[in-house]
mmCIF file of C-alpha atoms in Angstrom:
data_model
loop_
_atom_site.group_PDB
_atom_site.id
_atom_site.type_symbol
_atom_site.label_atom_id
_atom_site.label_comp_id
_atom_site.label_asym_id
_atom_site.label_seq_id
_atom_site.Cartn_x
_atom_site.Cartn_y
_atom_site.Cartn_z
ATOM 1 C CA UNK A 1 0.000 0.000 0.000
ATOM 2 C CA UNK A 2 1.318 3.616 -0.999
ATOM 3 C CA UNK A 3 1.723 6.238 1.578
ATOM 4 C CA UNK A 4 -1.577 8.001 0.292
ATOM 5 C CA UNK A 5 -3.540 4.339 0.217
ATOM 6 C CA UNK A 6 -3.036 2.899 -3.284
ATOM 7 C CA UNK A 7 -2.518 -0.312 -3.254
ATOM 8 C CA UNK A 8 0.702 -1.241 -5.027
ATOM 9 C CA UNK A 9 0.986 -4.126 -7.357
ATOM 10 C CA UNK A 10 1.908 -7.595 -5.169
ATOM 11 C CA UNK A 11 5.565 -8.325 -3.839
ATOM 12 C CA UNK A 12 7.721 -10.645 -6.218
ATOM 13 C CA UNK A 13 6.572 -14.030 -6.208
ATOM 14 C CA UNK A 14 2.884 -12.839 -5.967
ATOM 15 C CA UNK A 15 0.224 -14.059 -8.714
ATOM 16 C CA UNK A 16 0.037 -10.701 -9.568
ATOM 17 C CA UNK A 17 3.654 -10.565 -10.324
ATOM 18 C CA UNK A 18 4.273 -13.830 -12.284
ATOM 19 C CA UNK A 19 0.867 -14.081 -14.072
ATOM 20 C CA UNK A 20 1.117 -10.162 -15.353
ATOM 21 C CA UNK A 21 3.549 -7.253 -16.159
ATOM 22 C CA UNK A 22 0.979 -4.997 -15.843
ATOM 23 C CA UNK A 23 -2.036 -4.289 -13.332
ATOM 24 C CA UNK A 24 -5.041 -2.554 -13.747
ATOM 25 C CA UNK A 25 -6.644 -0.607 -10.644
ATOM 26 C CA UNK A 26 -9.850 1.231 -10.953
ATOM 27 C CA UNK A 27 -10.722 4.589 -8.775
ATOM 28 C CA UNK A 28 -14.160 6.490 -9.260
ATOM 29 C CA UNK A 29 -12.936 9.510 -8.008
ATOM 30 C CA UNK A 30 -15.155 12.627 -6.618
ATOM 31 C CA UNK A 31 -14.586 16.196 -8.334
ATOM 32 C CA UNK A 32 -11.589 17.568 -6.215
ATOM 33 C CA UNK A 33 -10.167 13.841 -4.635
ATOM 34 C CA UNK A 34 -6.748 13.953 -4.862
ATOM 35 C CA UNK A 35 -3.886 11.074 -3.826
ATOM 36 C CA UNK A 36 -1.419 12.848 -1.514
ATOM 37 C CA UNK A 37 2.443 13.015 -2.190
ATOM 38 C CA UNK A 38 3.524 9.461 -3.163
ATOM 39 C CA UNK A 39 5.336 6.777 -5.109
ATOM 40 C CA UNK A 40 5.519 3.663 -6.458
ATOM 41 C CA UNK A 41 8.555 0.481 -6.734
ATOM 42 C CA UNK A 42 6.699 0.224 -9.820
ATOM 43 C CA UNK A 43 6.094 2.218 -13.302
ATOM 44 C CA UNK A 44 2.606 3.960 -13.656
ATOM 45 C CA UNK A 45 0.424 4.939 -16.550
ATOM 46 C CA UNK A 46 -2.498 7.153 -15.344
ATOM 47 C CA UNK A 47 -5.068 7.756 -17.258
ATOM 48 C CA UNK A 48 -8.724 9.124 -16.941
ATOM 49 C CA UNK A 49 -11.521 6.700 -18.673
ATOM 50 C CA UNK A 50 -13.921 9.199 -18.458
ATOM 51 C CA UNK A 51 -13.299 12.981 -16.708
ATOM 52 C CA UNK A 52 -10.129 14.855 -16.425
ATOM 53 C CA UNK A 53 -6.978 14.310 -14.176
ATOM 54 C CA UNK A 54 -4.115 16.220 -13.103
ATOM 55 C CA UNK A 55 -0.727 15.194 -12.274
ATOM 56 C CA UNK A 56 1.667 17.305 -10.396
ATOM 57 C CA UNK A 57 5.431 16.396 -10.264
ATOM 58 C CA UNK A 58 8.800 18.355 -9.443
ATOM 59 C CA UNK A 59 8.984 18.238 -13.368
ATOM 60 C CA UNK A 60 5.913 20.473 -13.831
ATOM 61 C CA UNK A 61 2.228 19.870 -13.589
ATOM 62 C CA UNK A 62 -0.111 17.674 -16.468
ATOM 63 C CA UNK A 63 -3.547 17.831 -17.200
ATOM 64 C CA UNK A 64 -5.015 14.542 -18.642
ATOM 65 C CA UNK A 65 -8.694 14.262 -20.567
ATOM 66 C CA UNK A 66 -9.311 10.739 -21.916
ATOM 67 C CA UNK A 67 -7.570 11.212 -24.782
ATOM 68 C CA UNK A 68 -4.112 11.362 -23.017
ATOM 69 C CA UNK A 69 -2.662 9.656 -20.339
ATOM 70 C CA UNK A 70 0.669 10.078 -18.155
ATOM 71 C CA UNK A 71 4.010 7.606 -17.856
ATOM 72 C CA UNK A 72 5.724 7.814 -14.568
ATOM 73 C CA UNK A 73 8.737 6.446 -14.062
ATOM 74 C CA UNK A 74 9.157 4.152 -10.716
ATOM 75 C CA UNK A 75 10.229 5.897 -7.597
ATOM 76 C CA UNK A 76 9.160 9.213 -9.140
ATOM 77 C CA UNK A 77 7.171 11.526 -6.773
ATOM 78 C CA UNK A 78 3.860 12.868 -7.353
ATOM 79 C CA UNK A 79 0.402 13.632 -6.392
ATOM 80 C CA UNK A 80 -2.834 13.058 -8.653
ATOM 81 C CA UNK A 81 -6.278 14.760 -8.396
ATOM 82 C CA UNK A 82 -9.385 14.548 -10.283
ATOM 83 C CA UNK A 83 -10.882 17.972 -11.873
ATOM 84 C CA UNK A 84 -14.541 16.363 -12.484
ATOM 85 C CA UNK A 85 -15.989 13.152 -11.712
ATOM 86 C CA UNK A 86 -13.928 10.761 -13.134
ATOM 87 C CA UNK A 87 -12.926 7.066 -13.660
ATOM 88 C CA UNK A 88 -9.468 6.750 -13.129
ATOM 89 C CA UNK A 89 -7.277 3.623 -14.293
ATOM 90 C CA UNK A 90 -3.891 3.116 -12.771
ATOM 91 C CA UNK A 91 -1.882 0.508 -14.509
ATOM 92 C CA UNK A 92 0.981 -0.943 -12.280
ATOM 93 C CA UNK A 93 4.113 -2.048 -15.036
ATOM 94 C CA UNK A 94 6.634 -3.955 -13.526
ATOM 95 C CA UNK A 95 10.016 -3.013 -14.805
ATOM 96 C CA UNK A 96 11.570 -5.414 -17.541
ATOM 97 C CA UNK A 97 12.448 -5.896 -21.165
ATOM 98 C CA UNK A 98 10.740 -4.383 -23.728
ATOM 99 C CA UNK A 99 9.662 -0.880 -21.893
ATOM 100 C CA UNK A 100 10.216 2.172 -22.661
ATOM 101 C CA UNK A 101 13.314 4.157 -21.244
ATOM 102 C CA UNK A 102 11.591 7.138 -19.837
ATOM 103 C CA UNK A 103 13.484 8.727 -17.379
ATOM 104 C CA UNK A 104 10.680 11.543 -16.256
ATOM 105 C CA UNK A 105 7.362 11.869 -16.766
ATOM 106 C CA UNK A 106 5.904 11.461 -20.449
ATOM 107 C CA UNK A 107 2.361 12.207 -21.831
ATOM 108 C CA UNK A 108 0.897 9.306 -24.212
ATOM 109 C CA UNK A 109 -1.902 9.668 -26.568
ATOM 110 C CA UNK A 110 -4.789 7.563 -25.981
ATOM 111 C CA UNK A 111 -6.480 6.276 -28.943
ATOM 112 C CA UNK A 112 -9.266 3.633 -29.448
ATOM 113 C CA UNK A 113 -6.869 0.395 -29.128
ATOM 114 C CA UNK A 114 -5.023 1.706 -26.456
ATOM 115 C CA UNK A 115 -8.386 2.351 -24.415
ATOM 116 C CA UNK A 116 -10.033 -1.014 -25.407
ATOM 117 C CA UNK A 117 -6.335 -3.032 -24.527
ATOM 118 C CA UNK A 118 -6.437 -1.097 -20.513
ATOM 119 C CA UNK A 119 -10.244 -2.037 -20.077
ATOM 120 C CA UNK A 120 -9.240 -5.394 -21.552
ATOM 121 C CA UNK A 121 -6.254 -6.144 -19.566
ATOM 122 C CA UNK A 122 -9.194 -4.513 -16.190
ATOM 123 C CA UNK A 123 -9.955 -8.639 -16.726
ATOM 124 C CA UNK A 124 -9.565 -10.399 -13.403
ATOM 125 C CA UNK A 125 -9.641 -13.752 -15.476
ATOM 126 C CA UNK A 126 -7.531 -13.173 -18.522
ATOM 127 C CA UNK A 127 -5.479 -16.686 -19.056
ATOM 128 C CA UNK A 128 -1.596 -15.886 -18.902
ATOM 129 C CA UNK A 129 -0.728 -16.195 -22.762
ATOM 130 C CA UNK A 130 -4.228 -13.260 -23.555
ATOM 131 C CA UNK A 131 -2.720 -11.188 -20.503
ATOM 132 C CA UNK A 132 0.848 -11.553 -22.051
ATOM 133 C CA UNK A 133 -0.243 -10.959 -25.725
ATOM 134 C CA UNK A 134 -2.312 -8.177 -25.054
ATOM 135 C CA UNK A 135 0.271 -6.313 -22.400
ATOM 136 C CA UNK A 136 2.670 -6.500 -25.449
ATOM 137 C CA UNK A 137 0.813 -4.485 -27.849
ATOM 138 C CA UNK A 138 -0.215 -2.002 -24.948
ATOM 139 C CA UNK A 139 3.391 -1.492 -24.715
ATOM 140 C CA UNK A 140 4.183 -1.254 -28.367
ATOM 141 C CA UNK A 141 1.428 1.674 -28.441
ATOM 142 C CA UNK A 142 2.370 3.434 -25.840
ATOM 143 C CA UNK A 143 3.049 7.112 -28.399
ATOM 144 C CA UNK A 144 4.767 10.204 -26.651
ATOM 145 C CA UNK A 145 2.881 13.149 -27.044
ATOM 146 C CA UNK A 146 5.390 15.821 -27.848
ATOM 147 C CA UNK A 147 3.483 18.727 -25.066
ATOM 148 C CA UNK A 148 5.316 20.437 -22.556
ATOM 149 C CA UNK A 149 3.872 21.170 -18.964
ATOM 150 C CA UNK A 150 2.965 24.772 -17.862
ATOM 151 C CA UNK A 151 4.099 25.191 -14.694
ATOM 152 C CA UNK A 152 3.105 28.634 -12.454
ATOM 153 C CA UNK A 153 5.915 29.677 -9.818
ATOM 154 C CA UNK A 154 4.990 31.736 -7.040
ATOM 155 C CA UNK A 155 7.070 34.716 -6.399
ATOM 156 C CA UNK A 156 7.965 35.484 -2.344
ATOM 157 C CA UNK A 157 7.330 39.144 -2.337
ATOM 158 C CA UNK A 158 4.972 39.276 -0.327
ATOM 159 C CA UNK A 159 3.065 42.149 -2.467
ATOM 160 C CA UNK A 160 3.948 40.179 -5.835
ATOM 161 C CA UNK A 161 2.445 37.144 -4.040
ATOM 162 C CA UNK A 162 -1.068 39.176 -3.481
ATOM 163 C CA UNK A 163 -0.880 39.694 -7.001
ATOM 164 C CA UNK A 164 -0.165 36.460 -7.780
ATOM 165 C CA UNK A 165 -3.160 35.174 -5.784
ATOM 166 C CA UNK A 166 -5.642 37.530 -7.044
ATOM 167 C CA UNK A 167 -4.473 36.111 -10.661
ATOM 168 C CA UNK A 168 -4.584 32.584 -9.796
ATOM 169 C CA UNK A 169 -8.289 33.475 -8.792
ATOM 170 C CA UNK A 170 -9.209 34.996 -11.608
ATOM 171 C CA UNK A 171 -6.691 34.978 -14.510
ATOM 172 C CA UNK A 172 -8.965 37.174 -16.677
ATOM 173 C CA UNK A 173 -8.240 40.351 -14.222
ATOM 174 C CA UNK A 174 -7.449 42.607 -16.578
ATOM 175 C CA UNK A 175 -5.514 45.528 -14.956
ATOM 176 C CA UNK A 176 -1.718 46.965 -15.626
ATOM 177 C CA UNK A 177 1.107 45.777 -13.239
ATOM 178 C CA UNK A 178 0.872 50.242 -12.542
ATOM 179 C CA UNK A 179 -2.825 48.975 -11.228
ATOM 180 C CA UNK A 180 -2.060 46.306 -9.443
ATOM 181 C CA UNK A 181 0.512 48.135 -7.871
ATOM 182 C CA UNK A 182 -1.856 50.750 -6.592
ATOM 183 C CA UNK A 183 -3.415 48.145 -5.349
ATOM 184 C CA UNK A 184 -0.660 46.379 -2.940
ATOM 185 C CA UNK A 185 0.997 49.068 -2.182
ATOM 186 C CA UNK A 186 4.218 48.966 -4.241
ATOM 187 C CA UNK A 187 5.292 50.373 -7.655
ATOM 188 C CA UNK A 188 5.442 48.780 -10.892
ATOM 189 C CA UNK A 189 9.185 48.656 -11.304
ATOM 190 C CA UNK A 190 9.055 46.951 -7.671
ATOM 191 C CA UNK A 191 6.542 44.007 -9.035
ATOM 192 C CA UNK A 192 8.285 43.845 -12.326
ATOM 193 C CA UNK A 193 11.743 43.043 -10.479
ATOM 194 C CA UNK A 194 9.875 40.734 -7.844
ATOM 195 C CA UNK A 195 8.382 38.523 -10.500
ATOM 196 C CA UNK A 196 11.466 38.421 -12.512
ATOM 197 C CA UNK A 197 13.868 37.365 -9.432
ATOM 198 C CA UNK A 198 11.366 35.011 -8.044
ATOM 199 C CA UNK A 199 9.854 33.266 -11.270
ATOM 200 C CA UNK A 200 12.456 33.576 -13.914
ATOM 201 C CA UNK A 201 9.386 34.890 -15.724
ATOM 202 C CA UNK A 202 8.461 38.703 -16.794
ATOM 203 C CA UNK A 203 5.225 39.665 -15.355
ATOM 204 C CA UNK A 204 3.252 39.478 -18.858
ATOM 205 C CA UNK A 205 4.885 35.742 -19.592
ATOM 206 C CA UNK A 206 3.967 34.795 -16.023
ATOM 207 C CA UNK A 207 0.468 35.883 -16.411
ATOM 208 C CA UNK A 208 0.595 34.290 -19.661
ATOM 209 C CA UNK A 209 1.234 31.376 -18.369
ATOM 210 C CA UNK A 210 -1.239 31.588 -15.603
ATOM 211 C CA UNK A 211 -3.896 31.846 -18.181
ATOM 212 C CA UNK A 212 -3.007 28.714 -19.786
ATOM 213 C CA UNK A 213 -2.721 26.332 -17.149
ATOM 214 C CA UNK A 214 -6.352 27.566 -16.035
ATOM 215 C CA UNK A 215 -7.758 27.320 -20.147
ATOM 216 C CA UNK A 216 -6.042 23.066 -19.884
ATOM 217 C CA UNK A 217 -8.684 22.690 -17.341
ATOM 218 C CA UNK A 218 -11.619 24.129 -19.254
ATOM 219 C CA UNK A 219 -10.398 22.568 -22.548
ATOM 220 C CA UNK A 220 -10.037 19.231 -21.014
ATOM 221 C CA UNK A 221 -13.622 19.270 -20.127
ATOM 222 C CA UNK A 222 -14.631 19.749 -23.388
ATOM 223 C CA UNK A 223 -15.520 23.284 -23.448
ATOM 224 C CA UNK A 224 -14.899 25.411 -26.982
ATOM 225 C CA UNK A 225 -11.530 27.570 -28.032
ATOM 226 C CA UNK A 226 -14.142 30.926 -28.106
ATOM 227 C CA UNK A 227 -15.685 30.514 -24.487
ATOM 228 C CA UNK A 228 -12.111 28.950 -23.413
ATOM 229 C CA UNK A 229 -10.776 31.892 -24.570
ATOM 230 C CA UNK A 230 -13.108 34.902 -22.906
ATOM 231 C CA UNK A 231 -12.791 33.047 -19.712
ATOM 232 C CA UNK A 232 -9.141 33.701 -19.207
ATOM 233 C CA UNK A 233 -8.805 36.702 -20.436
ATOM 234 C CA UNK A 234 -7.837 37.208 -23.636
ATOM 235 C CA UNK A 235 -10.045 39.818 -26.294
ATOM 236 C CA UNK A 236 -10.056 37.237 -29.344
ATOM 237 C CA UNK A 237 -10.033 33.459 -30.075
ATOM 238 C CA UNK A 238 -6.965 34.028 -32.251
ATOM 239 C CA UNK A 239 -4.877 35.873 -29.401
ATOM 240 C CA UNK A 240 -5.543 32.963 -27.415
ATOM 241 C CA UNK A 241 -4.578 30.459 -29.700
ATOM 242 C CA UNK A 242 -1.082 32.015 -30.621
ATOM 243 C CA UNK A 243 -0.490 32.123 -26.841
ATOM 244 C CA UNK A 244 -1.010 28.718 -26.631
ATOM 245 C CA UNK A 245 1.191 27.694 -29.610
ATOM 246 C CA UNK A 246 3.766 30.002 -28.201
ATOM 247 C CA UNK A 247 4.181 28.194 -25.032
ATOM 248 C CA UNK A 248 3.478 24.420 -25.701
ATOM 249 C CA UNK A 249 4.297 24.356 -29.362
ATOM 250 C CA UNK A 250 0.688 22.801 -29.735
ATOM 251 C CA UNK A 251 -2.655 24.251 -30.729
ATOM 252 C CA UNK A 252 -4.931 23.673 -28.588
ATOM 253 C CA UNK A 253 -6.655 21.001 -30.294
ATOM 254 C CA UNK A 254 -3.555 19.066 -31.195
ATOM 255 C CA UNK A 255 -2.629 19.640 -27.453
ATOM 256 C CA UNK A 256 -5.476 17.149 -26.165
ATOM 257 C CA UNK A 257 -5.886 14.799 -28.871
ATOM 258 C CA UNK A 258 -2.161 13.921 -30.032
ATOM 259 C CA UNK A 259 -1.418 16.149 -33.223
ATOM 260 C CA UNK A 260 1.656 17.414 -34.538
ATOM 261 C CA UNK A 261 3.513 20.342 -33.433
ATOM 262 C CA UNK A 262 2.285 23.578 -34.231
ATOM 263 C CA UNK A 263 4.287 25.034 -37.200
#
């Protein structure tokens, strides 16, 4: 059992362990449940059947619809949550020939086959050579989504870090960093310098990027580019769109379902 109670797959020597590489777990998770800091002797793929995960590692932060789900490497620490109701699979893959050699954390698109091969393998009473066979071509179709993570760091200011909040809250807040600093108390030039020493990020490309990670959430529950768009703040479709590409290197489309980079 994990520190945050998921059961792990079996010790060696187990049935789980001789009869399959890879176990399937299934979680019906509440909007908001989240597993605690943890990790596994095992590698994990998560993925949501239905609803929308999110994955948070040192390496930055993932947001998974059912169209994508997430490799992590054994021993690597993380913590999931679930952004709507949602069915969550966790498949267990012992380590051994024939895996991939991901290091950190990479996104996978999930297509039909893979989908049908995880509820497939769900089986309690697979025979050994179907559970073999069909963990095989799993593997073989595990695809890397090429998508990078956007990851928000907060600066320590303390009057940056009001700012910061009130963005986090609501990322559509239109106002000037000469407004905002009316409003903590501080000057512009002050903020500007506080976001740049604490985030590595200028205060537009931080709010940029604050937008963004809140649109994955709305996109991932299905909701369109236009509405997506209004939501977090930005005056056109189009503008929000060539932020997008600009940071990932993926439309947003292409983002959730697997396309090519943007070009």
């Amino acid at each position: 059992m994990s520190s945050n109670g998921q059961p792990q797959a079996g010790p060696p020597g187990t049935v789980d362990q001789v009869a399959a590489a890879i176990v399937v777990r299934a979680y019906d998770l509440a909007p908001g449940s989240r597993f605690g800091t943890h990790r596994h002797d095992t590698h994990q793929v998560v993925w949501a059947r239905n609803g929308v995960l999110t994955v948070s590692t040192e390496d930055g932060e993932w947001i998974l619809p059912p169209t994508r789900a997430l490799w992590i490497p054994a021993g690597t620490a993380h913590q999931t949550a679930a952004l709507a109701s949602t069915a969550m699979r966790s498949l267990n893959i012992t380590r051994g020939a024939g895996l991939p050699g991901w290091s950190l954390p990479q996104p996978v698109a999930v297509g039909p086959l893979v989908a049908v091969l995880i509820d497939h393998l769900a089986g309690a009473t697979l025979a050994p050579a179907r559970r073999a066979r069909a963990q095989a071509v799993l593997i073989d179709n595990l695809a890397p989504v090429a998508a990078r993570s956007i990851e928000v760091l907060m600066p320590a200011d303390p009057r940056a870090l009001d700012v910061a909040h009130a963005l986090v809250a609501d990322p559509a807040d239109p106002r000037t960093l000469a407004q905002w600093g009316r409003h903590v108390g501080s000057s512009a030039r002050t903020l500007a310098r506080a976001f740049a020493a604490d985030t590595g990020l200028t205060f537009a490309r931080w709010r940029t990027a604050v937008r963004l990670r809140a649109a994955l959430g709305h996109l991932a529950r299905g909701e369109p580019v236009i509405r997506v768009a209004d939501r977090v703040g930005y005056a056109t479709p189009s503008a929000f769109v060539a932020a997008f590409v600009r940071e990932t290197g993926l439309t947003p489309g292409s983002y959730f379902h697997g396309g090519p980079p943007a070009v």
